[in-house]
Short mmCIF file of C-alpha atoms in Angstrom, two decimals:
data_model
loop_
_atom_site.label_atom_id
_atom_site.label_comp_id
_atom_site.label_asym_id
_atom_site.label_seq_id
_atom_site.Cartn_x
_atom_site.Cartn_y
_atom_site.Cartn_z
CA UNK A 1 95.68 73.69 107.43
CA UNK A 2 97.42 72.75 104.16
CA UNK A 3 97.98 69.11 103.30
CA UNK A 4 101.70 68.84 102.63
CA UNK A 5 102.70 65.23 103.16
CA UNK A 6 101.64 62.42 100.85
CA UNK A 7 100.73 60.30 103.82
CA UNK A 8 98.41 62.96 105.14
CA UNK A 9 96.83 63.38 101.72
CA UNK A 10 96.30 59.63 101.36
CA UNK A 11 94.74 59.51 104.80
CA UNK A 12 92.33 62.29 103.84
CA UNK A 13 91.28 60.46 100.70
CA UNK A 14 91.07 56.97 102.15
CA UNK A 15 89.03 57.78 105.23
CA UNK A 16 85.82 59.75 105.73
CA UNK A 17 86.40 63.34 106.76
CA UNK A 18 83.98 65.52 108.67
CA UNK A 19 83.70 68.91 106.95
CA UNK A 20 81.99 70.42 109.98
CA UNK A 21 85.09 69.98 112.15
CA UNK A 22 87.46 71.85 109.88
CA UNK A 23 88.42 75.46 110.55
CA UNK A 24 88.32 78.25 107.97
CA UNK A 25 92.00 77.72 107.16
CA UNK A 26 91.16 74.16 106.13
CA UNK A 27 88.92 75.29 103.26
CA UNK A 28 91.95 75.66 100.99
CA UNK A 29 93.28 72.36 102.34
CA UNK A 30 90.41 70.51 100.69
CA UNK A 31 91.80 71.43 97.27
CA UNK A 32 93.16 68.26 95.69
CA UNK A 33 90.83 65.95 97.62
CA UNK A 34 87.93 64.05 96.11
CA UNK A 35 84.23 64.19 96.96
CA UNK A 36 82.23 61.56 95.12
CA UNK A 37 83.48 61.50 91.51
CA UNK A 38 84.77 65.07 91.74
CA UNK A 39 88.31 66.29 92.39
CA UNK A 40 88.41 69.76 93.97
CA UNK A 41 90.67 72.06 91.94
CA UNK A 42 90.30 75.50 93.53
CA UNK A 43 87.94 77.54 95.67
CA UNK A 44 85.93 79.98 93.56
CA UNK A 45 83.27 81.30 95.91
CA UNK A 46 81.90 81.44 99.42
CA UNK A 47 78.46 82.34 100.73
CA UNK A 48 76.69 82.48 104.05
CA UNK A 49 76.89 78.75 104.72
CA UNK A 50 78.41 77.18 101.61
CA UNK A 51 81.76 77.02 99.83
CA UNK A 52 81.99 76.56 96.06
CA UNK A 53 84.93 74.87 94.36
CA UNK A 54 85.85 74.41 90.76
CA UNK A 55 86.02 70.64 90.47
CA UNK A 56 86.66 68.09 87.76
CA UNK A 57 84.45 65.09 87.25
CA UNK A 58 86.76 62.13 86.77
CA UNK A 59 84.27 59.32 86.13
CA UNK A 60 81.93 58.67 83.19
CA UNK A 61 82.24 62.19 81.76
CA UNK A 62 85.27 64.41 82.20
CA UNK A 63 84.11 67.97 82.74
CA UNK A 64 84.61 70.89 85.06
CA UNK A 65 81.77 71.80 87.41
CA UNK A 66 81.07 74.08 90.35
CA UNK A 67 80.82 71.88 93.44
CA UNK A 68 79.11 73.32 96.52
CA UNK A 69 79.57 71.95 100.03
CA UNK A 70 78.62 73.21 103.47
CA UNK A 71 81.15 75.63 104.93
CA UNK A 72 83.41 74.01 107.54
CA UNK A 73 82.02 74.38 111.04
CA UNK A 74 78.46 75.22 109.94
CA UNK A 75 76.83 71.81 109.52
CA UNK A 76 73.90 72.47 111.86
CA UNK A 77 70.53 70.87 111.17
CA UNK A 78 69.11 74.19 109.95
CA UNK A 79 72.03 74.84 107.59
CA UNK A 80 71.77 71.31 106.20
CA UNK A 81 68.05 71.93 105.63
CA UNK A 82 68.77 75.15 103.74
CA UNK A 83 71.49 73.47 101.71
CA UNK A 84 69.22 70.61 100.70
CA UNK A 85 66.47 73.11 99.87
CA UNK A 86 68.82 74.99 97.52
CA UNK A 87 69.81 71.76 95.81
CA UNK A 88 66.19 70.73 95.32
CA UNK A 89 65.14 74.21 94.19
CA UNK A 90 67.77 74.23 91.45
CA UNK A 91 66.89 70.68 90.42
CA UNK A 92 63.28 71.73 89.79
CA UNK A 93 64.26 74.46 87.34
CA UNK A 94 65.19 74.21 83.68
CA UNK A 95 65.90 77.60 82.17
CA UNK A 96 68.80 78.85 80.01
CA UNK A 97 69.38 81.78 82.37
CA UNK A 98 69.55 79.74 85.58
CA UNK A 99 72.65 77.71 86.46
CA UNK A 100 71.74 74.03 86.20
CA UNK A 101 72.26 71.31 88.80
CA UNK A 102 74.13 68.39 87.23
CA UNK A 103 74.51 65.98 90.13
CA UNK A 104 74.20 65.65 93.88
CA UNK A 105 75.12 63.34 96.70
CA UNK A 106 76.46 63.10 100.22
CA UNK A 107 79.96 62.99 101.62
CA UNK A 108 81.20 59.97 103.56
CA UNK A 109 80.01 61.72 106.72
CA UNK A 110 76.52 62.28 105.39
CA UNK A 111 76.71 65.97 104.49
CA UNK A 112 75.07 66.95 101.19
CA UNK A 113 76.89 68.36 98.18
CA UNK A 114 75.84 69.18 94.66
CA UNK A 115 77.54 69.85 91.34
CA UNK A 116 76.34 72.75 89.22
CA UNK A 117 77.03 74.14 85.80
CA UNK A 118 80.29 76.08 86.03
CA UNK A 119 79.50 79.72 85.19
CA UNK A 120 82.60 81.61 84.09
CA UNK A 121 81.57 85.23 84.16
CA UNK A 122 81.29 88.52 86.01
CA UNK A 123 78.51 90.34 87.83
CA UNK A 124 75.96 91.94 85.51
CA UNK A 125 76.77 95.47 86.70
CA UNK A 126 80.49 94.92 86.20
CA UNK A 127 79.96 93.55 82.69
CA UNK A 128 77.70 96.43 81.68
CA UNK A 129 80.07 99.08 83.01
CA UNK A 130 83.29 97.55 81.67
CA UNK A 131 81.77 97.12 78.21
CA UNK A 132 80.07 100.53 78.27
CA UNK A 133 76.70 99.07 77.34
CA UNK A 134 73.93 101.43 76.33
CA UNK A 135 70.72 101.66 78.33
CA UNK A 136 68.95 99.60 75.66
CA UNK A 137 71.59 96.85 75.88
CA UNK A 138 71.37 96.81 79.67
CA UNK A 139 67.59 96.47 79.49
CA UNK A 140 67.91 93.59 77.04
CA UNK A 141 70.08 91.67 79.50
CA UNK A 142 67.78 92.58 82.37
CA UNK A 143 64.79 91.18 80.46
CA UNK A 144 66.45 87.75 80.43
CA UNK A 145 67.01 88.00 84.18
CA UNK A 146 63.33 88.78 84.70
CA UNK A 147 62.32 85.75 82.65
CA UNK A 148 64.62 83.52 84.70
CA UNK A 149 63.12 84.78 87.96
CA UNK A 150 59.63 84.34 86.52
CA UNK A 151 60.50 80.72 85.72
CA UNK A 152 61.60 80.18 89.32
CA UNK A 153 58.34 81.70 90.56
CA UNK A 154 56.33 79.42 88.29
CA UNK A 155 58.17 76.51 89.90
CA UNK A 156 57.16 77.83 93.31
CA UNK A 157 60.58 79.19 94.34
CA UNK A 158 61.47 82.69 95.59
CA UNK A 159 65.17 83.56 95.30
CA UNK A 160 65.25 86.12 98.18
CA UNK A 161 68.80 87.35 97.46
CA UNK A 162 68.81 88.86 93.97
CA UNK A 163 71.78 91.21 93.54
CA UNK A 164 74.51 91.81 90.92
CA UNK A 165 76.88 89.13 92.24
CA UNK A 166 74.08 86.56 91.92
CA UNK A 167 73.41 87.51 88.30
CA UNK A 168 76.50 86.57 86.32
CA UNK A 169 77.18 87.32 82.66
CA UNK A 170 78.94 84.59 80.71
CA UNK A 171 79.77 84.53 77.01
CA UNK A 172 78.27 81.92 74.66
CA UNK A 173 79.66 82.19 71.13
CA UNK A 174 80.67 85.74 71.96
CA UNK A 175 77.21 86.78 73.13
CA UNK A 176 76.47 87.79 76.74
CA UNK A 177 74.12 85.43 78.58
CA UNK A 178 72.86 86.20 82.10
CA UNK A 179 72.87 83.35 84.62
CA UNK A 180 71.03 83.60 87.94
CA UNK A 181 72.98 81.73 90.62
CA UNK A 182 72.98 81.07 94.37
CA UNK A 183 69.55 79.97 95.50
CA UNK A 184 71.06 79.48 98.96
CA UNK A 185 68.29 81.41 100.73
CA UNK A 186 65.51 80.36 98.35
CA UNK A 187 62.05 79.69 99.74
CA UNK A 188 59.31 77.36 98.52
CA UNK A 189 55.91 78.91 97.86
CA UNK A 190 53.51 76.01 97.60
CA UNK A 191 55.52 72.88 98.21
CA UNK A 192 58.25 71.58 100.48
CA UNK A 193 61.67 71.56 98.88
CA UNK A 194 62.95 69.07 101.41
CA UNK A 195 61.58 66.72 104.01
CA UNK A 196 63.24 68.88 106.65
CA UNK A 197 61.58 72.17 107.60
CA UNK A 198 63.17 75.29 106.11
CA UNK A 199 62.54 78.37 108.23
CA UNK A 200 64.02 81.70 109.25
CA UNK A 201 64.49 82.06 112.97
CA UNK A 202 63.50 85.25 114.72
CA UNK A 203 66.38 87.72 114.68
CA UNK A 204 68.01 86.21 111.60
CA UNK A 205 67.70 88.42 108.52
CA UNK A 206 68.07 86.61 105.21
CA UNK A 207 69.25 88.55 102.17
CA UNK A 208 71.39 91.59 101.30
CA UNK A 209 70.21 94.91 102.82
CA UNK A 210 70.57 97.19 99.76
CA UNK A 211 68.39 94.88 97.66
CA UNK A 212 65.98 93.67 100.33
CA UNK A 213 62.27 94.46 100.33
CA UNK A 214 60.78 96.05 103.47
CA UNK A 215 58.62 92.95 103.99
CA UNK A 216 61.69 90.74 104.00
CA UNK A 217 63.53 93.03 106.41
CA UNK A 218 60.63 93.23 108.86
CA UNK A 219 60.87 89.52 109.75
CA UNK A 220 57.33 89.78 111.10
CA UNK A 221 56.68 86.07 110.73
CA UNK A 222 54.54 86.64 107.64
CA UNK A 223 55.77 84.79 104.57
CA UNK A 224 57.28 86.91 101.81
CA UNK A 225 56.05 86.15 98.32
CA UNK A 226 57.19 86.72 94.75
CA UNK A 227 56.83 90.48 95.15
CA UNK A 228 59.94 90.51 97.33
CA UNK A 229 61.99 89.27 94.36
CA UNK A 230 60.28 91.85 92.13
CA UNK A 231 61.38 94.57 94.56
CA UNK A 232 64.98 93.30 94.38
CA UNK A 233 64.79 93.26 90.59
CA UNK A 234 63.67 96.88 90.72
CA UNK A 235 66.73 97.78 92.80
CA UNK A 236 68.96 95.90 90.36
CA UNK A 237 67.38 97.74 87.41
CA UNK A 238 67.87 101.06 89.21
CA UNK A 239 71.55 100.23 89.70
CA UNK A 240 72.02 99.13 86.10
CA UNK A 241 70.62 102.42 84.81
CA UNK A 242 71.94 104.92 87.38
CA UNK A 243 75.12 103.25 88.63
CA UNK A 244 74.08 103.14 92.29
CA UNK A 245 71.44 101.55 94.50
CA UNK A 246 68.48 103.61 95.82
CA UNK A 247 69.95 103.42 99.33
CA UNK A 248 73.75 103.41 99.23
CA UNK A 249 75.62 100.57 100.92
CA UNK A 250 77.60 103.05 103.02
CA UNK A 251 74.35 104.06 104.70
CA UNK A 252 74.13 100.58 106.21
CA UNK A 253 77.81 100.16 107.00
CA UNK A 254 77.82 101.77 110.43
CA UNK A 255 74.19 101.06 111.30
CA UNK A 256 73.17 98.54 113.91
CA UNK A 257 70.85 95.67 113.10
CA UNK A 258 67.62 97.42 114.19
CA UNK A 259 68.62 100.70 112.55
CA UNK A 260 69.32 98.86 109.31
CA UNK A 261 65.90 97.25 109.31
CA UNK A 262 64.25 100.60 110.04
CA UNK A 263 66.08 102.25 107.13
CA UNK A 264 64.96 99.54 104.70
CA UNK A 265 61.35 99.79 105.84
CA UNK A 266 60.95 103.54 106.36
CA UNK A 267 63.58 105.67 104.62
CA UNK A 268 62.64 106.95 101.16
CA UNK A 269 65.28 106.69 98.47
CA UNK A 270 66.81 109.96 97.31
CA UNK A 271 65.55 111.03 93.90
CA UNK A 272 68.30 110.95 91.24
CA UNK A 273 67.58 114.62 90.44
CA UNK A 274 68.52 115.62 94.01
CA UNK A 275 71.77 113.67 94.22
CA UNK A 276 73.75 116.30 92.29
CA UNK A 277 72.14 119.74 92.16
CA UNK A 278 74.79 121.69 90.26
CA UNK A 279 78.02 121.22 88.35
CA UNK A 280 79.76 122.78 91.34
CA UNK A 281 78.84 119.70 93.40
CA UNK A 282 80.55 117.48 90.86
CA UNK A 283 83.80 119.42 90.80
CA UNK A 284 83.86 120.21 94.53
#
């Protein structure tokens, strides 16, 4: 629902609004409204339970930020717990290759939001391919990603959804700098990230299938540890070097939930040497 009349816009700004009651069409309608000291300029991203806007801070310091709020209609207690956990996880970290949290607060209706460093960039795989980077150059960028993930692990946080779209490349003085983003499904190792309990319910798989470790896909009730992120980094490295993931996304496309989990846990990846046997296969 777009806000067209001045009166309607004033009403939205002057009175508390409940984000959880808005439909998907209302996400764009929030553009132009204000949350805390931030004016929403445009929607730039959307995840499982959050929406990210480019916003401008209008008080104290004028700057553009990425402002994340809970997606309309999804403000359940578990989603709020996950959202607060992501905010706290990012606040604990201080690394040049992890997007920084700048501020946080709650809306007038009590829903959390946080402002992050605005990362203007593209996915690491897209950047490497479009700029025709050599294998050595790709590995140099990947090394920075590994150090960022190691920093998160040292802070007791597992990302659990490492994939190209969560590793952005931005330019600083003309040089590519990786930024790990979206700790929306992050998990604490040794400490609580929030006073509320963060958990994964049975039957709810967290992560992206192509990059997910078998342990994470099993959902056996046993906690995953840092090795799950290391597995995902291995898949990302494989994709950076070969141009595809070990198990292609199309394999999962038509699979049911149980079949997908079984493939992740049991199916061996095809060796690169067997993907194309002859030049005839390429030209066929």
